[in-house]
Each structure stands twice: as C-alpha cells, then as structure tokens.
C-alpha positions as MATLAB code, in Angstrom:
seq = 'MRSVEEHLGTILDTVDPLPPYEQPLLEAIGLPICEDVAATIDLPTFDNSAMDGYACRLADLEGVSKESPVRLPVVGESAAGQTKAYGLSPGQAVKIMTGAPMPTGADVVVPIEWTDGGRANVTISQLPAPGQHVRPRGEDVRAGDALLEEGDVLGPRQVAILAAVGRARVMARPRPRVVVLSTGSELREPGTPLGFDSIYDSNSYTLAAAVRQADAIAYRIGSVADDPQELTDTLSDQLVRADLVVTSGGVSKGDYDVVKDVLSRVGTVQFTEVGMQPGKPQGFGTIGEDETPIFTLPGNPVSSYISFEVFVMPAIRRMMGKLPYRRPLVRARCATGFTSPKGRKQFVRGHFEVTARGAVVTP';
ca = [
      84.312  118.290  145.656;
      85.172  116.553  143.060;
      82.363  114.386  141.011;
      83.537  110.748  140.343;
      84.546  111.393  136.193;
      86.470  114.501  137.420;
      88.784  111.775  140.487;
      89.233  108.771  137.555;
      89.567  111.314  134.661;
      92.838  112.482  137.020;
      93.901  109.148  137.638;
      93.429  107.694  134.148;
      95.506  110.799  132.534;
      98.470  109.990  135.276;
      97.974  106.257  134.799;
     100.267  104.961  131.780;
      99.828  101.959  129.856;
     103.077   99.858  130.744;
     105.629   99.125  128.249;
     105.570   96.014  125.801;
     107.121   93.074  125.420;
     107.695   89.569  123.773;
     106.103   87.151  126.590;
     105.966   83.635  126.514;
     102.040   82.654  124.863;
     100.765   80.871  128.149;
     101.505   83.933  130.182;
     100.657   86.835  128.389;
      96.677   84.773  128.129;
      94.490   87.037  129.027;
      96.288   90.133  127.860;
      95.812   92.311  124.943;
      98.111   92.099  122.491;
     100.662   94.758  121.177;
     101.094   93.921  117.522;
      99.600   92.572  114.185;
     100.123   88.594  113.746;
     100.037   87.228  110.109;
     101.216   83.654  109.539;
     104.314   82.826  107.914;
     103.243   78.778  106.995;
     100.535   77.150  105.378;
      98.221   74.882  107.970;
      98.462   71.967  107.323;
     101.821   72.122  106.177;
     101.246   69.574  103.798;
      98.135   67.920  102.141;
      97.330   64.962  105.389;
      95.053   62.158  106.131;
      91.350   63.247  107.755;
      90.851   59.457  108.312;
      92.126   56.249  109.043;
      92.396   53.823  105.888;
      93.506   54.052  102.269;
      95.579   56.273  100.542;
      94.811   55.534   96.814;
      94.184   56.740   92.977;
      90.495   57.957   92.279;
      91.275   57.076   89.000;
      91.945   52.779   90.443;
      87.743   53.216   91.825;
      85.855   53.508   89.189;
      82.689   51.576   89.610;
      83.409   50.231   93.174;
      80.729   49.550   95.349;
      79.296   46.419   97.779;
      78.545   44.447   94.987;
      80.927   44.870   92.185;
      84.632   45.756   95.170;
      87.924   46.858   94.118;
      91.416   44.488   95.712;
      94.493   46.731   95.562;
      98.831   45.947   96.752;
      99.189   48.133   99.849;
     102.979   49.058   98.992;
     102.895   51.332  102.611;
     102.194   52.493  105.702;
     102.044   56.101  105.852;
     102.007   57.852  109.858;
     102.013   61.318  111.370;
     105.459   61.716  111.706;
     107.199   59.637  109.787;
     109.493   61.245  107.320;
     109.772   58.259  105.117;
     107.310   59.922  102.146;
     105.915   57.560   99.963;
     105.228   57.405   95.614;
     101.649   56.184   94.662;
     101.235   54.268   91.276;
      98.610   53.248   89.463;
      97.130   50.427   90.616;
      98.347   50.693   94.305;
      97.534   51.896   97.808;
      99.343   52.757  100.683;
      97.744   52.085  104.374;
      97.532   55.783  106.175;
      96.619   57.002  110.048;
      95.188   60.148  110.185;
      97.612   63.259  109.481;
     100.152   61.626  107.813;
     101.285   62.972  104.582;
      99.678   61.981  101.565;
     102.197   59.890   98.881;
     102.487   61.433   95.754;
      99.638   60.920   93.393;
      97.021   59.850   95.308;
      93.896   62.473   95.854;
      91.828   60.356   98.014;
      91.596   58.115  101.274;
      89.082   55.751  101.699;
      88.367   54.979  105.730;
      88.841   51.926  107.222;
      85.728   51.075  107.741;
      84.950   51.148  104.098;
      87.550   47.746  103.357;
      88.240   44.713  104.440;
      91.789   46.063  106.506;
      93.918   43.804  104.413;
      97.656   44.614  105.098;
      99.441   43.122  101.850;
      96.119   43.920   99.570;
      92.930   45.640  100.596;
      89.666   45.098   98.870;
      87.883   48.597   98.678;
      83.847   48.306   98.629;
      82.751   52.053   98.508;
      83.554   54.707   96.319;
      84.968   57.783   97.432;
      83.982   61.361   96.401;
      87.034   62.994   94.798;
      89.402   64.806   98.213;
      87.525   63.091  100.197;
      89.339   62.985  103.649;
      91.804   64.947  102.334;
      93.324   68.490  104.200;
      94.891   69.769  101.533;
      97.531   72.359  102.428;
      96.700   75.400  103.098;
      93.238   75.077  103.763;
      92.769   76.248  106.870;
      95.797   79.146  106.358;
      97.609   80.460  104.191;
     100.756   81.637  104.307;
     100.275   85.734  105.048;
      96.969   85.336  105.993;
      96.092   88.083  108.732;
      95.039   86.053  112.062;
      94.931   88.278  115.241;
      94.679   92.525  115.206;
      96.640   94.403  118.068;
      93.946   94.467  120.665;
      92.734   91.129  120.465;
      92.868   89.633  123.511;
      94.884   86.477  124.184;
      92.451   83.521  125.076;
      92.551   79.430  123.801;
      92.018   80.234  120.349;
      94.703   83.053  120.060;
      97.147   80.824  121.239;
      95.894   77.442  119.489;
      96.508   79.839  116.095;
      99.520   81.288  117.034;
     101.294   77.603  118.481;
     100.060   75.905  115.148;
     102.200   78.694  112.623;
     105.339   78.476  115.278;
     104.746   81.556  116.997;
     106.045   80.546  121.098;
     105.895   84.086  122.613;
     103.973   87.167  121.305;
     103.880   91.421  122.534;
     102.214   92.124  124.707;
     101.842   94.568  127.401;
     102.128   92.864  131.248;
     100.040   92.351  134.216;
     101.186   95.070  136.728;
     102.180   94.461  139.835;
      99.951   95.706  142.660;
     101.552   96.024  146.106;
      98.636   95.844  148.440;
      98.835   97.040  152.476;
      96.334   98.569  155.240;
      97.567  100.790  157.251;
      96.062  100.386  161.401;
      97.547   99.627  164.323;
      94.304   97.476  165.506;
      94.344   95.484  162.755;
      95.865   91.587  163.357;
      96.342   89.251  160.532;
      93.580   86.664  160.023;
      94.188   83.110  161.757;
      96.403   85.074  165.241;
      94.130   86.212  168.190;
      92.731   89.132  168.527;
      92.837   91.381  171.658;
      89.788   93.238  173.093;
      90.651   96.588  170.771;
      91.957   94.982  167.770;
      90.258   93.889  164.231;
      91.350   91.000  161.233;
      92.357   93.145  158.800;
      90.610   92.139  155.593;
      90.864   94.639  153.712;
      94.711   94.005  152.036;
      92.554   90.677  151.399;
      89.746   91.727  149.797;
      91.665   94.078  147.828;
      94.694   91.693  146.420;
      91.252   88.862  145.589;
      90.519   92.321  142.842;
      93.777   92.775  141.668;
      93.994   89.394  141.098;
      90.595   89.268  139.705;
      91.708   92.103  137.863;
      93.781   90.532  135.954;
      96.816   91.824  137.662;
      99.329   90.686  139.723;
      98.605   91.375  143.572;
     101.319   91.752  146.547;
      99.683   91.581  149.999;
     101.631   93.370  152.934;
      99.288   92.867  155.283;
      98.753   95.659  157.692;
     101.152   98.782  158.900;
     100.734  100.501  162.116;
     100.266  104.037  162.405;
     104.115  104.372  162.579;
     105.270  106.846  160.076;
     108.956  105.791  160.033;
     107.359  101.732  159.831;
     105.425  103.022  156.613;
     107.968  104.980  155.008;
     110.470  102.295  155.237;
     107.393   99.947  154.011;
     106.859  101.829  150.642;
     110.595  102.089  150.106;
     111.264   98.584  150.085;
     108.243   97.892  147.773;
     108.262   99.948  145.658;
     111.292   98.019  143.757;
     108.386   96.150  142.097;
     105.520   97.652  142.060;
     103.656   99.281  139.087;
     100.663  100.241  141.895;
     100.457  100.920  145.418;
      96.979  100.365  146.970;
      96.591  101.241  150.812;
      93.809  101.460  152.950;
      93.381  103.637  155.377;
      94.029  106.536  157.344;
      92.334  109.163  154.643;
      89.421  110.656  156.689;
      88.968  113.161  158.534;
      89.756  112.439  162.248;
      91.997  109.884  161.685;
      95.664  109.495  162.696;
      97.593  111.747  159.707;
     100.306  109.008  159.750;
      99.568  108.303  155.814;
      98.500  111.954  154.996;
     102.341  113.169  156.581;
     104.430  110.566  155.037;
     102.919  110.529  151.160;
     102.697  113.981  151.286;
     106.892  113.593  152.359;
     107.367  111.192  149.690;
     105.108  112.234  146.620;
     102.568  114.172  145.447;
      99.055  112.362  146.391;
      96.784  114.947  146.664;
      93.549  113.955  149.414;
      90.443  114.833  148.499;
      86.410  114.489  148.971;
      85.031  112.722  145.632;
      81.304  113.751  145.457;
      79.923  109.536  145.838;
      78.537  107.507  148.024;
      80.334  105.051  149.912;
      83.685  106.435  149.004;
      84.100  110.156  149.918;
      87.820  110.654  150.679;
      89.913  109.441  148.551;
      93.906  110.179  147.724;
      96.271  109.487  144.667;
      99.469  110.587  142.855;
     102.759  109.112  142.829;
     105.759  108.222  144.860;
     109.500  107.200  144.475;
     111.728  108.711  141.171;
     110.250  106.459  139.225;
     106.685  108.460  139.926;
     104.988  105.051  140.656;
     101.030  105.484  141.382;
      99.535  105.415  144.109;
      95.770  104.961  145.670;
      95.032  105.534  149.451;
      91.810  104.127  149.766;
      89.317  104.757  153.251;
      88.887  101.926  155.425;
      85.396  101.400  155.813;
      85.389   97.593  154.257;
      82.474   98.049  151.528;
      83.764  101.878  150.813;
      87.482  100.319  150.048;
      86.198   97.552  147.642;
      83.788  100.361  146.571;
      86.806  102.202  145.858;
      88.568   99.845  144.201;
      86.103   98.963  141.804;
      85.744  103.341  140.694;
      88.914  103.498  140.241;
      91.777  101.741  141.173;
      90.445   98.830  138.209;
      89.958  101.198  135.382;
      93.927  101.859  136.317;
      94.905   98.838  135.515;
      93.306   98.007  133.021;
      94.653  101.035  131.642;
      98.546   99.984  132.617;
      97.967   96.501  130.785;
      95.749   98.480  127.833;
      92.403   96.669  128.124;
      89.353   98.378  127.067;
      86.405   99.905  128.140;
      88.184  100.750  131.221;
      85.373  100.127  133.020;
      82.801   97.795  133.508;
      79.763   97.752  131.286;
      76.306   99.388  133.230;
      72.943   96.985  132.838;
      69.982   99.001  132.966;
      67.793   97.238  135.768;
      64.518   98.169  137.182;
      64.580   98.613  140.999;
      62.359   96.505  142.965;
      62.291   98.564  145.815;
      62.344  103.016  146.695;
      65.845  104.116  148.797;
      67.665  107.772  149.136;
      70.515  109.196  147.692;
      71.990  111.760  149.121;
      71.761  114.929  147.177;
      74.595  115.677  145.035;
      76.308  112.450  145.530;
      76.132  109.486  142.969;
      75.626  106.520  145.157;
      76.691  103.462  144.792;
      74.058  100.558  146.293;
      74.704   96.902  146.693;
      72.141   94.774  145.738;
      71.077   91.527  144.509;
      70.777   91.364  140.352;
      68.383   89.154  138.757;
      67.270   88.416  135.457;
      63.720   87.587  135.193;
      60.848   87.231  133.195;
      59.925   90.928  133.099;
      63.213   91.674  132.740;
      66.348   93.067  134.848;
      65.520   93.876  138.458;
      67.450   94.213  141.482;
      66.599   94.778  144.977;
      69.061   96.428  147.071;
];
C-alpha cells in the first residue's frame, strides 16, 4: 500500500508544466507569468495636470491671496487627448483639464476652485505650492523599472500596470484542459427520469466544478456505460482536447473491470491502494500518443472529491506553474474526539471556525 505522499510524488514527477506562450492580458488572469517585465516607457509619459484649473508660471503668482488676487489673460484651453501643444509666456495662463499635457513654461496648476473660472481672463486668489497639482513625467514609473517578476500571478493590479505601459499580451502557461467523465451504466443525467435501479450522476458535476475552481478548463462529458468499446471510443475522441483526464468509478475491488481493462490496453495506468480514508483505491498513469495524464478516482462522491483535492488539484497547479501545489494547512483545535484507522491518513469532513479562543474544527 502506498502512502499519500508517495502517490502524490509519482503524480508530480509524471506531470510536466505546460509550455508557456504569449496570451492576451484578460485571458491570463489568475495565471503565473513566465517572464520578468520591465517598463519600456515612463509613466506618465508627459507632464500633465492632476486637476481641472489653470496652468501658470509660479513666478507670475507671487504674493497672491484673497486680499491680493492676480488677473491673467487666458491664451488657450488644453484637454486630455488634444493634439495641440501650448507654450506659455510670462504673465499668461492656459485653462487645463485633468490629464491634459502641461504647456511649455508652466510649472503649477491652480485648481478652478481657487479662481473666478474666467474664460478670457482669470482671477486667481490662492497661491499653489511649487509643482502643485502637476504630475511630472515618470512620477510613477521610469522606463527600465522592474514591474513584474516571473511567477507573479496576474490580477487586476498587474493587468493595470501592464496595460498602462502598452503591453497587450504576456507570457504565461495556459490553463489545463481537463476532461471529466463518470463511469457506470446506472448513472443518469440530472433532469431526466430515474429508473428503479439508477442514480443521478453527481460526480462529473462535482469534479468539473472543482476543475473550474482550480482555474482550469473543464470539459464535462457526463457518464459512460460499463461498456469497454464505449469507454475506449469516448477516451479516444476526447484526447484531442485534453491536457488531463479525470474519471470516477470502476476502480474498487468488486467493481466491473471495464475501466481497468480498457486503460491497461491503451495506457500506463497503475491501479493501487493508497493509505488514506476515504479514497483508498486510486489509479494514475498516461494514455494516448501524447501520454496524457489520467486519474481514475473512486466512484463514491466523497471519495472522488477528496481524491481530487489531494491528487488532481496539485497536478493542475503544477501544469500551470502555480506554487504551492497543495492547499496551505491550518492548525485548529478539534472540538470532539473521533477514531482514525491505523496506518492510514484520514480526511475528515468538518466545520471550521475561528473563535475568541482560536481556530476550532468540529467533525
């Protein structure tokens, strides 16, 4: 009998990270990037106004106050995106909007609230500090500055800075395409009538949902009958779009041997017992010319989901290059006692909460 760590080690040794390629920014959300990114431009790329107001020369505003305002002629108006560039001579002002480029010669912006809002001439009654309300070129980022490092996970903040410096794509590994199917002639699709000896297929839904929660792409095939040819044909059809295959059912002792028979002929799957509860019967290997990894999980719904968390999710994260491969562990006080089988790692369902006395879990 293998330990959980031994079985997981075999899996992670077999599964390789997917080759990276340049992806559009929004398609790479949640993925670790596979390159260091440096800025190729300054941010801002030009001196611009941080306020709506009037661009002026500070030297022309000496001594300004409410009691002693200054009146300047307005020689133009500058708006964001406007191609016309203004030059400012001594004793002049340019009306300016937020984000608009500063006129040549101007070194401060007077907020419109500090003026009478004039169009031909403006009366200014409050003195700004040197450089106030001006966003100088390169204030946020200088060309050549390091922005992101290889392994950083792309989120809204990372996308914002990449787009701001003109990057439309980034090097990242793709999300694994995971084909999910359940085996068993007794399975029926939810929403259809049940026979007296049939049950609804919940496993493929659960596992497909878990795949998506792991940030991969799920292709849920549904259920396949206990028929060797049907299973063989289904796997053959799906391998063209699969980076990983997950099946549930047909791996326990006493089950129909359809899964074991088919996979022993088309791949390298090894069926083994793992020292864990639930989820003792496990299968893993590769199938097809491309040696696509395949997991054969138990058919019990709890066992299949626990098996996914323990074995499949780390494989998915490795394929994407996401670290750590496993969920972080949290220590908690157990509210009640429970028995655990000797020699097996037990995964117990429980309710977790943080109280005034610390973390507590109740089986």
